[in-house]
Amino acid sequence: MASLERRYDGRFRIVFCHQGEKFFHSLGKIPEREARSCKDRLEENLRFVERGLLEIPPGADLGVFLVSGGKLNQKPSLEKSMTLSELFAHYQEKHPAAAKEENTRYTEDIHIRHLSRLIGEKTAVRAITTETLQSYVDARSKEAGRRGELLSHVTIKKEIGTLASIWNKWALPQAFVAGPSPTKSLVYHKVKSKPPFQTWKQIERQISRGGLTAIEEKELWNSLFLTLPEIDELLQFVRKNSRREFVCVMFCLAAHTGARRSEILRSRVDDFDFVSETVTLREKKRDRSKELTFRTVPMSPYLKQVMKEWFVKHPGGQLTISEEPGKPLTPQLAAHHFRWTVDGSTWEKLLGWHVLRHSFASNCAAKGIDQRIIDEWMGHQTEEMRKRYRHLIPSTQKDAIRSVFARPKKAS
């Protein structure tokens, strides 16, 4: 009535006839004993069909129906689990482009490439667990960054944060995932705190003693803040040596307002009020629920002069910084202009636009500006950042310790 065949690849199938027609039912790679049991069950149910004791539903898969004893009409199908690459592809295609800044999406794309590479593009999202992500953290902590040093836990946390954000804020509401991201309780390698902001002379003095690695020297230069005379000297150098005139404007804006690179690139001509002598900066870090927030910084006399001169030569359009009317400068090109300007000079130790923001905050603190005012001018600041320049606040700490250990006056 039915026969069992073993195919060349080790798979079993049942061959049987019904109403003069020949049928095949594949069993796959299973033990022979189980295959024979399936054949016997099919033969028995086929006899029930021929006696009218079992009715075949219209459109049913006859082999599946007979082997299952009439419980299944067709081969069971499991819902295909979304892979990590499919999740990321959906996100990059469907997530509103305006919801995040261009540079943020650029950084996200880098994080996505690392996550896909180490976790595996074909890994099912439902199979990603805390253990999976801990393995990712451990593997990334052994890899080197662009400058050759091991990746810091800060970078790895940002990559995990990108996954958590995509998972919880986008995939979960759309039911692409069943629950919150398994990112809690991950253990990151310990790192030391960043050093406080220091002057050029202080850093050179430490390096001259010797014994520091290249990474330790870089950490020191990353804590550099320029004094006011050094900022004046740098701006004069940039005015003479920059490839484009707008680059000098960018350096001055960063040094005299503490603006971030992204805020400078986002700036518009009408943000400069020469009557009230203020600059309005468009920020995105203070309130994540809003596309933009604004803060106002007083305009220094030098910045006022620079901006007036620039607007006379401005190529046109709304943007403060552009080479062509209405064409924005990319963050990557802005970074290149910084390096092109300082490389090969005394100023090549400067690591990026952020040094000018650090210098602005540090010089304000050194001049005794109230911390609340500095916060207002700087926008979003972390307590860790404040600690890095708080030691520059004049006399306060010295006066405090002297009051504790003041020597009593001698009795006359």
Short mmCIF file of C-alpha atoms in Angstrom, two decimals:
data_model
loop_
_atom_site.label_atom_id
_atom_site.label_comp_id
_atom_site.label_asym_id
_atom_site.label_seq_id
_atom_site.Cartn_x
_atom_site.Cartn_y
_atom_site.Cartn_z
CA MET A 1 0.00 0.00 0.00
CA ALA A 2 2.86 2.39 0.81
CA SER A 3 6.63 2.12 0.65
CA LEU A 4 9.49 3.90 2.38
CA GLU A 5 12.38 5.30 0.33
CA ARG A 6 15.71 6.67 1.51
CA ARG A 7 17.01 9.36 -0.83
CA TYR A 8 20.69 9.85 -1.77
CA ASP A 9 21.06 12.69 0.76
CA GLY A 10 19.78 10.55 3.66
CA ARG A 11 16.24 11.93 3.63
CA PHE A 12 13.23 9.59 3.84
CA ARG A 13 10.00 9.78 1.84
CA ILE A 14 6.83 7.74 1.69
CA VAL A 15 5.45 6.64 -1.69
CA PHE A 16 1.74 5.71 -1.78
CA CYS A 17 -1.22 5.57 -4.15
CA HIS A 18 -4.76 6.87 -3.74
CA GLN A 19 -7.56 6.61 -6.28
CA GLY A 20 -5.10 5.50 -8.94
CA GLU A 21 -2.73 8.43 -8.40
CA LYS A 22 0.80 8.21 -7.03
CA PHE A 23 1.83 10.50 -4.15
CA PHE A 24 5.08 11.32 -2.38
CA HIS A 25 5.42 12.61 1.17
CA SER A 26 8.84 13.79 2.38
CA LEU A 27 9.84 13.08 5.98
CA GLY A 28 13.27 14.72 5.91
CA LYS A 29 16.33 13.48 7.79
CA ILE A 30 14.88 11.47 10.67
CA PRO A 31 15.81 8.11 12.26
CA GLU A 32 14.73 5.11 10.18
CA ARG A 33 12.64 3.76 13.04
CA GLU A 34 10.64 6.99 13.15
CA ALA A 35 10.28 6.97 9.36
CA ARG A 36 8.81 3.45 9.44
CA SER A 37 6.39 4.51 12.16
CA CYS A 38 5.21 7.40 9.95
CA LYS A 39 4.70 4.98 7.04
CA ASP A 40 2.63 2.62 9.18
CA ARG A 41 0.50 5.51 10.44
CA LEU A 42 -0.09 6.76 6.89
CA GLU A 43 -1.14 3.28 5.73
CA GLU A 44 -3.61 2.95 8.60
CA ASN A 45 -5.18 6.37 8.01
CA LEU A 46 -5.34 5.72 4.28
CA ARG A 47 -7.43 2.60 5.03
CA PHE A 48 -9.74 4.75 7.17
CA VAL A 49 -10.16 7.14 4.24
CA GLU A 50 -10.99 4.30 1.86
CA ARG A 51 -13.61 2.97 4.33
CA GLY A 52 -15.17 6.39 4.71
CA LEU A 53 -14.16 6.73 8.38
CA LEU A 54 -11.88 9.70 7.69
CA GLU A 55 -12.72 12.56 5.32
CA ILE A 56 -10.03 14.50 3.47
CA PRO A 57 -10.72 18.28 3.62
CA PRO A 58 -10.65 20.16 0.29
CA GLY A 59 -7.19 21.44 -0.57
CA ALA A 60 -5.48 19.45 2.18
CA ASP A 61 -1.93 18.16 1.79
CA LEU A 62 -2.75 14.44 1.59
CA GLY A 63 0.59 13.20 2.98
CA VAL A 64 0.53 15.55 5.97
CA PHE A 65 -3.14 14.76 6.60
CA LEU A 66 -2.56 11.00 6.66
CA VAL A 67 0.65 11.04 8.69
CA SER A 68 -0.89 13.34 11.33
CA GLY A 69 -4.04 11.24 11.62
CA GLY A 70 -6.22 13.98 10.18
CA LYS A 71 -5.04 16.66 12.65
CA LEU A 72 -3.16 18.76 10.09
CA ASN A 73 -4.37 19.83 6.64
CA GLN A 74 -1.06 21.30 5.49
CA LYS A 75 2.58 21.42 6.51
CA PRO A 76 3.02 23.49 9.67
CA SER A 77 4.78 26.77 8.99
CA LEU A 78 6.70 28.78 11.54
CA GLU A 79 6.67 32.53 11.32
CA LYS A 80 10.08 33.60 10.10
CA SER A 81 12.00 35.47 12.75
CA MET A 82 13.31 38.90 11.76
CA THR A 83 17.08 38.98 11.50
CA LEU A 84 19.26 41.76 12.84
CA SER A 85 20.09 42.98 9.34
CA GLU A 86 16.38 43.08 8.45
CA LEU A 87 15.61 45.06 11.60
CA PHE A 88 18.31 47.63 10.81
CA ALA A 89 17.26 47.81 7.15
CA HIS A 90 13.63 48.52 8.12
CA TYR A 91 14.79 51.19 10.54
CA GLN A 92 17.08 52.95 8.07
CA GLU A 93 14.39 52.88 5.40
CA LYS A 94 11.31 53.78 7.45
CA HIS A 95 12.55 56.00 10.31
CA PRO A 96 11.85 59.67 9.52
CA ALA A 97 15.02 61.34 8.29
CA ALA A 98 14.12 64.60 10.01
CA ALA A 99 13.76 62.92 13.41
CA LYS A 100 17.52 62.92 13.91
CA GLU A 101 20.35 65.15 12.85
CA GLU A 102 22.35 64.09 9.81
CA ASN A 103 25.52 63.62 11.84
CA THR A 104 23.62 61.48 14.37
CA ARG A 105 22.40 59.19 11.59
CA TYR A 106 25.96 59.04 10.23
CA THR A 107 27.21 57.88 13.64
CA GLU A 108 24.30 55.42 13.96
CA ASP A 109 25.27 53.85 10.64
CA ILE A 110 28.79 53.25 11.97
CA HIS A 111 27.38 51.66 15.13
CA ILE A 112 25.02 49.48 13.07
CA ARG A 113 27.91 48.17 10.99
CA HIS A 114 29.83 47.12 14.12
CA LEU A 115 26.75 45.54 15.71
CA SER A 116 25.96 43.59 12.54
CA ARG A 117 29.57 42.50 12.15
CA LEU A 118 30.03 41.07 15.65
CA ILE A 119 26.52 39.88 16.53
CA GLY A 120 25.87 38.57 13.01
CA GLU A 121 23.59 39.96 10.32
CA LYS A 122 21.62 36.71 10.11
CA THR A 123 21.13 36.40 13.86
CA ALA A 124 17.43 36.27 14.72
CA VAL A 125 16.41 39.28 16.80
CA ARG A 126 14.48 36.99 19.18
CA ALA A 127 17.76 35.11 19.83
CA ILE A 128 19.61 38.22 21.04
CA THR A 129 19.98 38.08 24.81
CA THR A 130 21.94 39.91 27.49
CA GLU A 131 24.59 37.21 27.10
CA THR A 132 24.79 37.99 23.37
CA LEU A 133 25.34 41.68 24.06
CA GLN A 134 27.86 40.97 26.84
CA SER A 135 29.87 38.97 24.31
CA TYR A 136 29.66 41.98 21.99
CA VAL A 137 30.94 44.32 24.73
CA ASP A 138 33.81 41.96 25.54
CA ALA A 139 34.79 41.58 21.88
CA ARG A 140 34.65 45.32 21.15
CA SER A 141 36.73 46.15 24.22
CA LYS A 142 39.60 44.17 22.66
CA GLU A 143 39.46 46.08 19.37
CA ALA A 144 41.43 49.20 18.50
CA GLY A 145 39.91 52.48 17.44
CA ARG A 146 40.95 54.76 14.60
CA ARG A 147 44.04 56.01 16.41
CA GLY A 148 45.27 52.58 17.47
CA GLU A 149 44.28 52.59 21.14
CA LEU A 150 41.75 50.17 22.62
CA LEU A 151 38.16 51.33 22.44
CA SER A 152 36.88 53.05 25.56
CA HIS A 153 33.77 51.87 27.38
CA VAL A 154 32.17 55.20 26.41
CA THR A 155 32.28 54.31 22.71
CA ILE A 156 30.97 50.79 23.34
CA LYS A 157 28.15 52.15 25.53
CA LYS A 158 27.13 54.48 22.71
CA GLU A 159 26.96 51.53 20.30
CA ILE A 160 24.81 49.53 22.72
CA GLY A 161 22.76 52.69 23.25
CA THR A 162 22.09 52.89 19.52
CA LEU A 163 20.77 49.31 19.53
CA ALA A 164 18.63 50.01 22.62
CA SER A 165 17.20 53.17 21.06
CA ILE A 166 16.28 51.45 17.78
CA TRP A 167 14.86 48.47 19.67
CA ASN A 168 12.82 50.28 22.36
CA LYS A 169 11.78 53.51 20.65
CA TRP A 170 11.15 52.21 17.15
CA ALA A 171 10.96 48.42 16.83
CA LEU A 172 8.97 47.72 20.02
CA PRO A 173 6.03 50.08 19.26
CA GLN A 174 5.76 48.49 15.81
CA ALA A 175 5.77 44.96 17.26
CA PHE A 176 8.96 43.97 15.44
CA VAL A 177 10.27 42.77 18.82
CA ALA A 178 8.41 41.14 21.70
CA GLY A 179 9.86 43.07 24.64
CA PRO A 180 12.42 45.66 25.78
CA SER A 181 16.02 45.39 24.65
CA PRO A 182 18.20 43.06 26.77
CA THR A 183 20.75 45.78 27.46
CA LYS A 184 20.50 46.04 31.24
CA SER A 185 23.18 44.73 33.61
CA LEU A 186 25.93 44.70 31.00
CA VAL A 187 29.44 44.92 32.48
CA TYR A 188 31.89 47.33 30.89
CA HIS A 189 35.62 47.46 31.42
CA LYS A 190 36.72 50.04 33.97
CA VAL A 191 38.42 53.16 32.72
CA LYS A 192 39.92 56.11 34.50
CA SER A 193 38.25 59.49 34.55
CA LYS A 194 39.32 62.12 32.06
CA PRO A 195 41.92 64.53 33.46
CA PRO A 196 40.93 68.10 34.34
CA PHE A 197 41.41 70.80 31.73
CA GLN A 198 44.96 72.09 31.70
CA THR A 199 47.01 74.74 29.96
CA TRP A 200 49.51 74.06 27.20
CA LYS A 201 52.44 74.64 29.57
CA GLN A 202 51.08 72.25 32.19
CA ILE A 203 50.69 69.48 29.61
CA GLU A 204 54.15 70.03 28.13
CA ARG A 205 55.67 69.96 31.62
CA GLN A 206 54.14 66.54 32.31
CA ILE A 207 55.22 65.13 28.95
CA SER A 208 58.77 66.44 29.36
CA ARG A 209 59.23 64.30 32.47
CA GLY A 210 58.97 61.22 30.24
CA GLY A 211 57.45 57.82 30.93
CA LEU A 212 54.08 58.43 29.23
CA THR A 213 52.65 56.24 26.50
CA ALA A 214 51.35 57.72 23.24
CA ILE A 215 47.79 57.11 24.47
CA GLU A 216 48.47 58.90 27.78
CA GLU A 217 49.98 61.87 25.92
CA LYS A 218 46.92 62.04 23.69
CA GLU A 219 44.63 62.03 26.74
CA LEU A 220 46.55 65.01 28.09
CA TRP A 221 46.23 66.96 24.84
CA ASN A 222 42.54 66.12 24.82
CA SER A 223 42.28 67.97 28.15
CA LEU A 224 43.89 71.11 26.75
CA PHE A 225 42.26 74.49 27.14
CA LEU A 226 43.72 77.57 25.50
CA THR A 227 44.25 80.71 27.54
CA LEU A 228 42.83 83.97 26.25
CA PRO A 229 46.18 85.15 24.78
CA GLU A 230 46.57 81.76 23.07
CA ILE A 231 43.08 82.00 21.59
CA ASP A 232 43.90 85.44 20.20
CA GLU A 233 47.12 84.06 18.72
CA LEU A 234 45.30 81.04 17.23
CA LEU A 235 42.62 83.20 15.60
CA GLN A 236 45.25 85.42 14.03
CA PHE A 237 47.02 82.34 12.69
CA VAL A 238 43.77 80.93 11.26
CA ARG A 239 42.92 84.26 9.60
CA LYS A 240 46.22 84.09 7.71
CA ASN A 241 46.39 80.36 6.96
CA SER A 242 42.90 78.92 6.47
CA ARG A 243 41.95 77.68 3.02
CA ARG A 244 38.52 79.32 3.10
CA GLU A 245 37.43 82.51 4.83
CA PHE A 246 34.44 80.83 6.48
CA VAL A 247 36.90 78.62 8.41
CA CYS A 248 38.16 81.67 10.31
CA VAL A 249 34.54 82.52 11.10
CA MET A 250 33.98 79.01 12.47
CA PHE A 251 37.06 79.19 14.72
CA CYS A 252 35.96 82.55 16.08
CA LEU A 253 32.38 81.38 16.71
CA ALA A 254 33.57 78.30 18.60
CA ALA A 255 36.13 80.21 20.67
CA HIS A 256 33.92 83.18 21.59
CA THR A 257 30.58 81.39 22.18
CA GLY A 258 31.44 77.81 23.13
CA ALA A 259 29.28 76.59 20.25
CA ARG A 260 29.53 72.99 19.16
CA ARG A 261 30.55 72.16 15.61
CA SER A 262 27.00 71.04 14.80
CA GLU A 263 25.57 74.29 16.17
CA ILE A 264 27.93 76.35 14.05
CA LEU A 265 26.92 74.42 10.92
CA ARG A 266 23.24 74.82 11.86
CA SER A 267 23.57 78.56 12.48
CA ARG A 268 21.66 81.08 10.35
CA VAL A 269 22.41 84.65 9.38
CA ASP A 270 19.43 86.02 11.32
CA ASP A 271 20.75 84.43 14.53
CA PHE A 272 23.17 87.35 14.87
CA ASP A 273 21.65 90.46 16.42
CA PHE A 274 24.17 93.29 16.14
CA VAL A 275 21.90 95.72 18.00
CA SER A 276 21.53 93.63 21.17
CA GLU A 277 24.97 92.09 20.51
CA THR A 278 23.79 88.52 21.01
CA VAL A 279 24.10 85.23 19.13
CA THR A 280 21.29 82.67 19.13
CA LEU A 281 22.51 79.09 18.94
CA ARG A 282 20.31 76.27 17.70
CA GLU A 283 20.83 73.18 19.84
CA LYS A 284 19.51 69.64 19.82
CA LYS A 285 21.03 68.07 22.95
CA ARG A 286 19.12 69.93 25.67
CA ASP A 287 15.65 68.49 24.96
CA ARG A 288 15.47 65.27 22.92
CA SER A 289 11.69 65.58 22.51
CA LYS A 290 12.04 68.75 20.44
CA GLU A 291 13.64 69.18 17.05
CA LEU A 292 15.38 72.37 18.17
CA THR A 293 15.90 74.48 21.26
CA PHE A 294 17.67 77.81 21.48
CA ARG A 295 20.12 79.53 23.77
CA THR A 296 21.58 83.03 23.60
CA VAL A 297 25.19 84.03 24.13
CA PRO A 298 26.53 87.61 24.29
CA MET A 299 28.52 88.68 21.24
CA SER A 300 32.09 89.80 21.99
CA PRO A 301 33.38 92.91 20.19
CA TYR A 302 35.85 90.81 18.19
CA LEU A 303 33.18 88.30 17.13
CA LYS A 304 30.90 91.18 16.13
CA GLN A 305 33.62 92.58 13.90
CA VAL A 306 34.38 89.20 12.32
CA MET A 307 30.72 88.47 11.60
CA LYS A 308 30.04 91.89 10.07
CA GLU A 309 33.01 91.46 7.75
CA TRP A 310 31.89 87.94 6.81
CA PHE A 311 28.30 88.89 6.03
CA VAL A 312 29.55 91.49 3.55
CA LYS A 313 31.27 88.65 1.62
CA HIS A 314 28.66 86.00 2.42
CA PRO A 315 27.75 83.81 -0.61
CA GLY A 316 24.02 84.13 0.13
CA GLY A 317 21.30 81.94 1.57
CA GLN A 318 20.12 81.42 5.14
CA LEU A 319 23.08 79.46 6.54
CA THR A 320 25.86 81.34 8.33
CA ILE A 321 28.54 78.92 7.10
CA SER A 322 28.49 77.84 3.47
CA GLU A 323 30.60 77.92 0.35
CA GLU A 324 27.59 78.15 -1.96
CA PRO A 325 24.17 79.72 -1.31
CA GLY A 326 22.01 77.34 0.72
CA LYS A 327 24.51 74.47 0.58
CA PRO A 328 25.38 73.27 4.11
CA LEU A 329 28.85 72.18 5.11
CA THR A 330 28.99 68.55 6.26
CA PRO A 331 30.42 67.72 9.70
CA GLN A 332 33.07 65.59 8.04
CA LEU A 333 34.22 68.44 5.79
CA ALA A 334 34.26 70.79 8.79
CA ALA A 335 36.56 68.33 10.59
CA HIS A 336 38.82 68.21 7.54
CA HIS A 337 39.02 72.02 7.41
CA PHE A 338 40.11 72.05 11.05
CA ARG A 339 42.93 69.62 10.35
CA TRP A 340 43.95 71.30 7.09
CA THR A 341 44.28 74.57 8.98
CA VAL A 342 46.34 73.44 11.98
CA ASP A 343 48.37 70.47 10.68
CA GLY A 344 52.04 71.22 10.20
CA SER A 345 51.94 74.18 12.57
CA THR A 346 52.40 74.82 16.27
CA TRP A 347 48.66 74.25 16.65
CA GLU A 348 48.60 70.70 15.30
CA LYS A 349 48.30 69.45 18.90
CA LEU A 350 44.69 70.65 18.88
CA LEU A 351 42.54 67.57 18.40
CA GLY A 352 39.33 69.12 17.10
CA TRP A 353 36.67 71.81 17.37
CA HIS A 354 35.79 70.69 20.91
CA VAL A 355 39.02 72.23 22.30
CA LEU A 356 37.56 75.68 21.64
CA ARG A 357 34.36 74.82 23.53
CA HIS A 358 36.47 73.52 26.44
CA SER A 359 38.53 76.71 26.35
CA PHE A 360 35.44 78.92 26.41
CA ALA A 361 34.07 77.20 29.54
CA SER A 362 37.47 77.12 31.26
CA ASN A 363 38.23 80.78 30.64
CA CYS A 364 34.77 81.80 31.84
CA ALA A 365 35.38 79.83 35.05
CA ALA A 366 38.86 81.33 35.47
CA LYS A 367 37.33 84.82 35.23
CA GLY A 368 34.91 84.00 38.04
CA ILE A 369 31.72 83.84 35.95
CA ASP A 370 28.86 82.30 37.92
CA GLN A 371 28.41 78.60 37.09
CA ARG A 372 24.73 79.14 36.30
CA ILE A 373 25.64 81.72 33.66
CA ILE A 374 28.27 79.41 32.17
CA ASP A 375 25.67 76.63 31.99
CA GLU A 376 23.26 78.97 30.25
CA TRP A 377 25.86 79.99 27.68
CA MET A 378 27.15 76.45 27.14
CA GLY A 379 23.79 74.70 26.94
CA HIS A 380 23.68 71.03 27.89
CA GLN A 381 26.53 70.13 30.23
CA THR A 382 27.21 67.07 32.34
CA GLU A 383 28.48 67.22 35.90
CA GLU A 384 31.56 65.33 34.76
CA MET A 385 32.35 68.14 32.33
CA ARG A 386 31.90 70.82 34.99
CA LYS A 387 34.31 69.01 37.28
CA ARG A 388 37.00 69.18 34.62
CA TYR A 389 37.20 72.98 34.77
CA ARG A 390 35.85 73.73 38.25
CA HIS A 391 39.38 73.82 39.69
CA LEU A 392 39.98 76.96 37.63
CA ILE A 393 37.47 79.06 39.57
CA PRO A 394 39.72 81.66 41.20
CA SER A 395 40.42 81.82 44.93
CA THR A 396 37.26 80.02 46.09
CA GLN A 397 38.93 76.74 47.02
CA LYS A 398 42.08 78.42 48.25
CA ASP A 399 40.08 80.69 50.54
CA ALA A 400 38.11 77.70 51.82
CA ILE A 401 41.17 75.64 52.78
CA ARG A 402 42.89 78.66 54.32
CA SER A 403 39.85 79.29 56.49
CA VAL A 404 40.11 75.72 57.80
CA PHE A 405 43.81 75.80 58.54
CA ALA A 406 44.18 79.44 59.49
CA ARG A 407 46.81 79.92 62.17
CA PRO A 408 45.50 81.43 65.40
CA LYS A 409 46.82 84.85 66.21
CA LYS A 410 49.47 84.97 68.89
CA ALA A 411 48.40 86.49 72.15
CA SER A 412 49.96 89.87 72.71
#
